[in-house]
Short mmCIF file of C-alpha atoms in Angstrom, two decimals:
data_model
loop_
_atom_site.label_atom_id
_atom_site.label_comp_id
_atom_site.label_asym_id
_atom_site.label_seq_id
_atom_site.Cartn_x
_atom_site.Cartn_y
_atom_site.Cartn_z
CA UNK A 6 12.55 -54.85 31.53
CA UNK A 7 8.83 -54.79 30.79
CA UNK A 8 7.63 -54.66 27.22
CA UNK A 9 5.78 -51.45 26.27
CA UNK A 10 2.03 -51.76 26.62
CA UNK A 11 1.34 -51.24 22.92
CA UNK A 12 3.80 -53.98 21.91
CA UNK A 13 2.34 -56.43 24.38
CA UNK A 14 -1.16 -55.98 23.00
CA UNK A 15 -0.39 -54.95 19.44
CA UNK A 16 -2.12 -58.00 17.93
CA UNK A 17 -5.29 -57.29 19.93
CA UNK A 18 -5.18 -53.64 18.90
CA UNK A 19 -4.71 -54.65 15.26
CA UNK A 20 -7.76 -56.95 15.40
CA UNK A 21 -9.90 -54.23 16.98
CA UNK A 22 -8.86 -51.72 14.31
CA UNK A 23 -9.65 -54.26 11.57
CA UNK A 24 -13.12 -54.94 13.01
CA UNK A 25 -13.84 -51.22 13.29
CA UNK A 26 -12.75 -50.66 9.67
CA UNK A 27 -15.02 -53.42 8.36
CA UNK A 28 -18.00 -52.10 10.31
CA UNK A 29 -17.36 -48.57 9.05
CA UNK A 30 -17.09 -49.76 5.44
CA UNK A 31 -20.33 -51.72 5.72
CA UNK A 32 -22.09 -48.68 7.16
CA UNK A 33 -20.80 -46.53 4.31
CA UNK A 34 -21.96 -49.02 1.71
CA UNK A 35 -25.38 -49.18 3.34
CA UNK A 36 -25.73 -45.39 3.40
CA UNK A 37 -24.94 -45.19 -0.31
CA UNK A 38 -27.41 -47.87 -1.37
CA UNK A 39 -30.20 -46.00 0.40
CA UNK A 40 -30.10 -43.31 -2.26
CA UNK A 41 -29.00 -45.24 -5.33
CA UNK A 42 -31.00 -47.95 -7.15
CA UNK A 43 -29.02 -51.18 -7.00
CA UNK A 44 -29.54 -51.94 -10.70
CA UNK A 45 -27.59 -48.83 -11.76
CA UNK A 46 -24.09 -50.12 -12.50
CA UNK A 47 -21.77 -47.57 -14.10
CA UNK A 48 -19.79 -50.01 -16.23
CA UNK A 49 -20.99 -49.26 -19.75
CA UNK A 50 -18.25 -48.24 -22.21
CA UNK A 51 -20.27 -45.22 -23.39
CA UNK A 52 -19.81 -43.74 -19.89
CA UNK A 53 -16.03 -43.39 -20.25
CA UNK A 54 -16.01 -40.21 -22.34
CA UNK A 55 -18.73 -38.63 -20.20
CA UNK A 56 -16.78 -39.31 -17.00
CA UNK A 57 -13.68 -37.75 -18.53
CA UNK A 58 -15.61 -34.66 -19.63
CA UNK A 59 -17.09 -34.17 -16.17
CA UNK A 60 -13.78 -34.72 -14.37
CA UNK A 61 -12.20 -32.07 -16.60
CA UNK A 62 -14.94 -29.68 -15.44
CA UNK A 63 -13.74 -30.29 -11.87
CA UNK A 64 -16.75 -32.39 -10.90
CA UNK A 65 -17.46 -35.98 -9.96
CA UNK A 66 -19.38 -38.38 -12.17
CA UNK A 67 -22.48 -39.36 -10.22
CA UNK A 68 -25.03 -42.13 -10.25
CA UNK A 69 -27.63 -39.42 -10.83
CA UNK A 70 -26.08 -38.56 -14.18
CA UNK A 71 -25.79 -42.28 -14.85
CA UNK A 72 -29.55 -42.60 -14.41
CA UNK A 73 -30.18 -39.80 -16.89
CA UNK A 74 -27.72 -41.26 -19.40
CA UNK A 75 -29.46 -44.62 -19.25
CA UNK A 76 -32.88 -43.12 -19.76
CA UNK A 77 -31.41 -41.58 -22.92
CA UNK A 78 -30.61 -45.13 -24.09
CA UNK A 79 -34.19 -46.43 -23.83
CA UNK A 80 -36.04 -47.14 -27.07
CA UNK A 81 -38.13 -44.09 -27.99
CA UNK A 82 -40.66 -44.15 -30.80
CA UNK A 83 -41.18 -40.75 -32.46
CA UNK A 84 -44.82 -41.76 -32.98
CA UNK A 85 -45.68 -41.95 -29.29
CA UNK A 86 -44.90 -39.54 -26.46
CA UNK A 87 -43.23 -41.23 -23.50
CA UNK A 88 -43.23 -40.29 -19.83
CA UNK A 89 -45.40 -40.40 -16.72
CA UNK A 90 -48.95 -39.22 -17.41
CA UNK A 91 -51.52 -37.88 -14.98
CA UNK A 92 -54.06 -40.67 -15.58
CA UNK A 93 -51.58 -43.45 -14.78
CA UNK A 94 -52.34 -45.60 -11.75
CA UNK A 95 -49.84 -48.48 -11.80
CA UNK A 96 -47.40 -47.33 -9.11
CA UNK A 97 -47.81 -50.14 -6.55
CA UNK A 98 -48.01 -47.77 -3.56
CA UNK A 99 -44.81 -45.96 -4.51
CA UNK A 100 -44.47 -42.18 -4.39
CA UNK A 101 -42.06 -40.01 -6.40
CA UNK A 102 -41.18 -36.54 -5.08
CA UNK A 103 -40.84 -33.66 -7.54
CA UNK A 104 -40.07 -29.98 -6.99
CA UNK A 105 -40.85 -27.22 -9.51
CA UNK A 106 -39.61 -23.65 -10.07
CA UNK A 107 -36.10 -23.94 -8.63
CA UNK A 108 -33.41 -23.49 -7.85
CA UNK A 109 -34.45 -21.09 -5.07
CA UNK A 110 -31.40 -19.38 -3.60
CA UNK A 111 -33.43 -17.26 -1.15
CA UNK A 112 -32.20 -17.68 2.41
CA UNK A 113 -34.32 -19.10 5.22
CA UNK A 114 -33.73 -19.92 8.87
CA UNK A 115 -32.64 -23.52 8.97
CA UNK A 116 -31.34 -25.72 11.77
CA UNK A 117 -28.39 -23.86 13.33
CA UNK A 118 -28.15 -21.05 10.81
CA UNK A 119 -29.40 -20.05 7.39
CA UNK A 120 -29.70 -21.99 4.17
CA UNK A 121 -31.06 -21.48 0.70
CA UNK A 122 -34.52 -22.96 0.27
CA UNK A 123 -33.36 -25.58 -2.23
CA UNK A 124 -30.42 -26.58 -0.01
CA UNK A 125 -32.84 -27.10 2.90
CA UNK A 126 -34.93 -29.41 0.71
CA UNK A 127 -31.77 -31.32 -0.22
CA UNK A 128 -30.84 -31.60 3.48
CA UNK A 129 -34.27 -33.02 4.26
CA UNK A 130 -34.04 -35.60 1.48
CA UNK A 131 -30.43 -36.67 2.04
CA UNK A 132 -30.89 -37.08 5.80
CA UNK A 133 -33.48 -39.75 5.01
CA UNK A 134 -31.65 -41.36 2.10
CA UNK A 135 -34.22 -40.12 -0.42
CA UNK A 136 -34.09 -38.39 -3.79
CA UNK A 137 -36.38 -36.29 -5.94
CA UNK A 138 -36.62 -34.63 -9.34
CA UNK A 139 -36.02 -30.87 -9.46
CA UNK A 140 -37.69 -29.20 -12.44
CA UNK A 141 -35.77 -25.97 -12.88
CA UNK A 142 -36.50 -22.70 -14.68
CA UNK A 143 -33.66 -21.36 -16.79
CA UNK A 144 -34.21 -17.79 -15.61
CA UNK A 145 -33.27 -18.91 -12.08
CA UNK A 146 -29.81 -19.85 -13.33
CA UNK A 147 -28.96 -16.26 -14.18
CA UNK A 148 -26.61 -14.80 -11.56
CA UNK A 149 -25.45 -11.28 -10.84
CA UNK A 150 -21.88 -12.04 -9.80
CA UNK A 151 -19.16 -14.66 -9.92
CA UNK A 152 -19.88 -15.53 -6.29
CA UNK A 153 -23.57 -16.11 -6.98
CA UNK A 154 -22.71 -18.27 -9.98
CA UNK A 155 -20.36 -20.39 -7.86
CA UNK A 156 -23.10 -20.85 -5.25
CA UNK A 157 -25.49 -21.97 -7.98
CA UNK A 158 -22.92 -24.36 -9.44
CA UNK A 159 -22.17 -25.85 -6.03
CA UNK A 160 -25.87 -26.32 -5.29
CA UNK A 161 -26.59 -27.97 -8.64
CA UNK A 162 -23.60 -30.29 -8.35
CA UNK A 163 -24.67 -31.22 -4.84
CA UNK A 164 -28.17 -31.94 -6.16
CA UNK A 165 -26.71 -34.27 -8.78
CA UNK A 166 -24.11 -35.95 -6.55
CA UNK A 167 -26.73 -36.81 -3.93
CA UNK A 168 -28.67 -38.79 -6.53
CA UNK A 169 -31.40 -36.32 -7.46
CA UNK A 170 -32.33 -35.77 -11.09
CA UNK A 171 -32.82 -32.40 -12.75
CA UNK A 172 -35.69 -31.77 -15.15
CA UNK A 173 -36.64 -28.92 -17.49
CA UNK A 174 -39.50 -26.60 -16.47
CA UNK A 175 -38.91 -24.07 -19.29
CA UNK A 176 -36.95 -20.83 -19.13
CA UNK A 177 -39.52 -18.14 -18.28
CA UNK A 178 -42.36 -20.24 -16.76
CA UNK A 179 -44.83 -19.02 -19.36
CA UNK A 180 -48.03 -20.97 -19.83
CA UNK A 181 -47.03 -22.68 -23.06
CA UNK A 182 -50.69 -23.28 -23.96
CA UNK A 183 -51.60 -19.57 -23.84
CA UNK A 184 -50.26 -16.09 -24.42
CA UNK A 185 -47.59 -15.68 -27.08
CA UNK A 186 -47.61 -19.43 -27.69
CA UNK A 187 -51.25 -19.63 -28.84
CA UNK A 188 -51.04 -17.42 -31.92
CA UNK A 189 -50.41 -20.39 -34.20
CA UNK A 190 -47.26 -18.77 -35.59
CA UNK A 191 -43.87 -20.24 -34.75
CA UNK A 192 -45.39 -22.02 -31.73
CA UNK A 193 -43.17 -25.05 -32.24
CA UNK A 194 -39.96 -23.02 -32.35
CA UNK A 195 -41.00 -20.81 -29.42
CA UNK A 196 -41.82 -23.76 -27.17
CA UNK A 197 -38.64 -25.59 -28.16
CA UNK A 198 -36.61 -22.46 -27.43
CA UNK A 199 -37.99 -22.33 -23.87
CA UNK A 200 -36.49 -25.76 -23.17
CA UNK A 201 -33.34 -25.34 -25.26
CA UNK A 202 -32.43 -22.08 -23.52
CA UNK A 203 -32.77 -23.72 -20.12
CA UNK A 204 -30.53 -26.58 -21.26
CA UNK A 205 -27.90 -24.10 -22.44
CA UNK A 206 -28.07 -22.15 -19.17
CA UNK A 207 -27.60 -25.32 -17.09
CA UNK A 208 -24.67 -26.55 -19.18
CA UNK A 209 -23.00 -23.15 -18.89
CA UNK A 210 -23.29 -23.15 -15.09
CA UNK A 211 -22.13 -26.76 -14.67
CA UNK A 212 -19.36 -26.66 -17.25
CA UNK A 213 -20.54 -29.95 -18.76
CA UNK A 214 -23.65 -31.32 -20.46
CA UNK A 215 -26.41 -32.64 -18.21
CA UNK A 216 -29.23 -33.88 -20.50
CA UNK A 217 -32.56 -32.36 -19.43
CA UNK A 218 -34.54 -35.25 -20.84
CA UNK A 219 -37.31 -35.04 -18.21
CA UNK A 220 -39.79 -32.27 -19.03
CA UNK A 221 -42.64 -30.73 -17.07
CA UNK A 222 -44.33 -27.74 -18.72
CA UNK A 223 -45.38 -24.88 -16.43
CA UNK A 224 -48.86 -25.49 -14.97
CA UNK A 225 -48.46 -29.19 -15.82
CA UNK A 226 -51.47 -30.57 -17.74
CA UNK A 227 -53.17 -27.16 -18.36
CA UNK A 228 -49.89 -26.00 -19.92
CA UNK A 229 -49.70 -28.94 -22.29
CA UNK A 230 -50.61 -28.74 -25.98
CA UNK A 231 -50.34 -30.97 -29.04
CA UNK A 232 -47.51 -28.77 -30.26
CA UNK A 233 -45.62 -29.25 -27.00
CA UNK A 234 -46.10 -33.01 -27.28
CA UNK A 235 -44.60 -32.89 -30.79
CA UNK A 236 -41.59 -30.95 -29.51
CA UNK A 237 -40.92 -33.58 -26.85
CA UNK A 238 -41.41 -36.53 -29.22
CA UNK A 239 -39.12 -35.03 -31.83
CA UNK A 240 -36.40 -34.57 -29.21
CA UNK A 241 -36.84 -37.91 -27.41
CA UNK A 242 -37.85 -36.23 -24.16
CA UNK A 243 -40.14 -37.56 -21.43
CA UNK A 244 -43.21 -35.71 -20.20
CA UNK A 245 -43.40 -36.00 -16.42
CA UNK A 246 -46.88 -35.08 -15.24
CA UNK A 247 -48.30 -35.66 -11.74
CA UNK A 248 -50.95 -37.56 -9.86
CA UNK A 249 -51.02 -35.35 -6.75
CA UNK A 250 -50.79 -31.57 -6.28
CA UNK A 251 -49.55 -30.59 -2.81
CA UNK A 252 -50.99 -27.04 -3.08
CA UNK A 253 -47.87 -25.72 -1.34
CA UNK A 254 -47.95 -22.70 -3.67
CA UNK A 255 -51.33 -21.69 -2.17
CA UNK A 256 -49.84 -21.14 1.30
CA UNK A 257 -50.11 -17.70 2.90
CA UNK A 258 -49.40 -16.86 6.54
CA UNK A 259 -53.01 -15.87 7.24
CA UNK A 260 -54.68 -17.98 4.60
CA UNK A 261 -56.62 -21.23 4.45
CA UNK A 262 -53.68 -23.39 3.42
CA UNK A 263 -51.77 -23.56 6.69
CA UNK A 264 -49.09 -26.28 7.20
CA UNK A 265 -51.41 -28.69 9.02
CA UNK A 266 -54.09 -28.28 6.38
CA UNK A 267 -51.55 -28.82 3.60
CA UNK A 268 -50.42 -32.08 5.18
CA UNK A 269 -54.02 -33.21 5.65
CA UNK A 270 -54.70 -32.41 1.99
CA UNK A 271 -51.70 -34.44 0.81
CA UNK A 272 -52.68 -37.41 2.98
CA UNK A 273 -56.22 -37.41 1.62
CA UNK A 274 -54.77 -37.59 -1.88
CA UNK A 275 -52.07 -40.21 -1.58
CA UNK A 276 -53.28 -42.61 1.13
CA UNK A 277 -56.31 -43.98 -0.79
CA UNK A 278 -54.35 -44.11 -4.03
CA UNK A 279 -51.87 -46.67 -5.29
CA UNK A 280 -49.01 -44.18 -5.48
CA UNK A 281 -47.85 -41.71 -8.11
CA UNK A 282 -45.95 -38.47 -8.61
CA UNK A 283 -46.32 -35.67 -6.05
CA UNK A 284 -45.91 -32.05 -7.15
CA UNK A 285 -44.18 -29.69 -4.74
CA UNK A 286 -42.18 -26.50 -5.25
CA UNK A 287 -38.90 -24.92 -4.19
CA UNK A 288 -40.75 -22.73 -1.67
CA UNK A 289 -39.93 -22.14 1.97
CA UNK A 290 -43.23 -23.63 3.15
CA UNK A 291 -42.41 -26.73 1.10
CA UNK A 292 -39.47 -27.52 3.38
CA UNK A 293 -41.67 -27.96 6.46
CA UNK A 294 -44.37 -29.70 4.42
CA UNK A 295 -41.81 -32.15 3.05
CA UNK A 296 -40.59 -32.96 6.56
CA UNK A 297 -44.17 -33.46 7.74
CA UNK A 298 -44.91 -35.80 4.83
CA UNK A 299 -41.76 -37.87 5.34
CA UNK A 300 -42.26 -38.14 9.10
CA UNK A 301 -45.99 -38.91 9.02
CA UNK A 302 -46.61 -42.41 10.36
CA UNK A 303 -49.72 -43.02 8.25
CA UNK A 304 -47.79 -42.28 5.07
CA UNK A 305 -44.69 -44.19 6.13
CA UNK A 306 -46.72 -47.29 6.96
CA UNK A 307 -48.24 -47.74 3.51
CA UNK A 308 -46.34 -45.65 0.93
CA UNK A 309 -42.78 -46.24 -0.29
CA UNK A 310 -40.92 -43.20 -1.60
CA UNK A 311 -38.78 -44.14 -4.60
CA UNK A 312 -36.56 -42.58 -7.24
CA UNK A 313 -38.14 -41.53 -10.54
CA UNK A 314 -35.66 -43.70 -12.43
CA UNK A 315 -37.16 -46.81 -10.81
CA UNK A 316 -40.56 -46.07 -12.34
CA UNK A 317 -39.13 -45.20 -15.76
CA UNK A 318 -36.85 -48.24 -15.65
CA UNK A 319 -39.78 -50.60 -15.16
CA UNK A 320 -41.87 -48.89 -17.80
CA UNK A 321 -39.34 -48.36 -20.58
CA UNK A 322 -36.15 -50.35 -20.01
CA UNK A 323 -38.10 -53.59 -19.76
CA UNK A 324 -39.96 -52.56 -22.92
CA UNK A 325 -36.62 -51.90 -24.65
CA UNK A 326 -35.43 -55.41 -23.81
CA UNK A 327 -38.41 -57.14 -25.41
#
């Protein structure tokens, strides 16, 4: 009586399965390291309570939150504002992607169906193993129903789990250097409230505390004042300015700033430079512009796109260790 085929070759089958498993594991490890800086090891004791808190909220502790937590541990002098400033030039041909005014839950045609604008940006980044910083407005976290709130929560958790960081862009998107904030009365408290209210709105949606330690005021440098700087210093927060403005907000269907012209504008800015922070927005046109930037051969050949934490790590963690 002949032995069954599978018994006759069971050792060979076992070896083939083992080889396939090893190759799959290696591929998985590689795909993860594309989006996560290798120096971010989540082994610190202070992480234990945070991981428990987040698990109890029904979420996963992510390397993104680990990056934020570590930035919170850097030495911060109350006498000197810390962050990335618009006159900085030491980026060694590295580019950081940032997106203002989100999250944008408006639907757009995307791939084989529809997607929210912010989700389409996340798709574009994750498909290339890249991350960005999303500077959100607190007013965009207000939802009209339980279903909308769940969609927001899912989007924000996805943003975090895929390695992106979330920053604070104020609640209302007022120009903090003008209007009600320039009367000289209660300016400090009013500006602080814009950021504190956004923090509270995010924590309510997530169900756990995500420190919004990265700050970009509306209108970036023109929206910055001495009072705002004092607010950030007093609260140990980092001002994240920009070196390059994509002008994606200037796009109109019949206007001057068409997609090709936007890409040409961005290339003229970043190719001669030594790298820096690029400002984009959670706008529909920004999705196609982002794809064009990431797929452009001239940019890919001379600019490396990196995570914001890498730049802050070099600037402040090394300083903390001295």
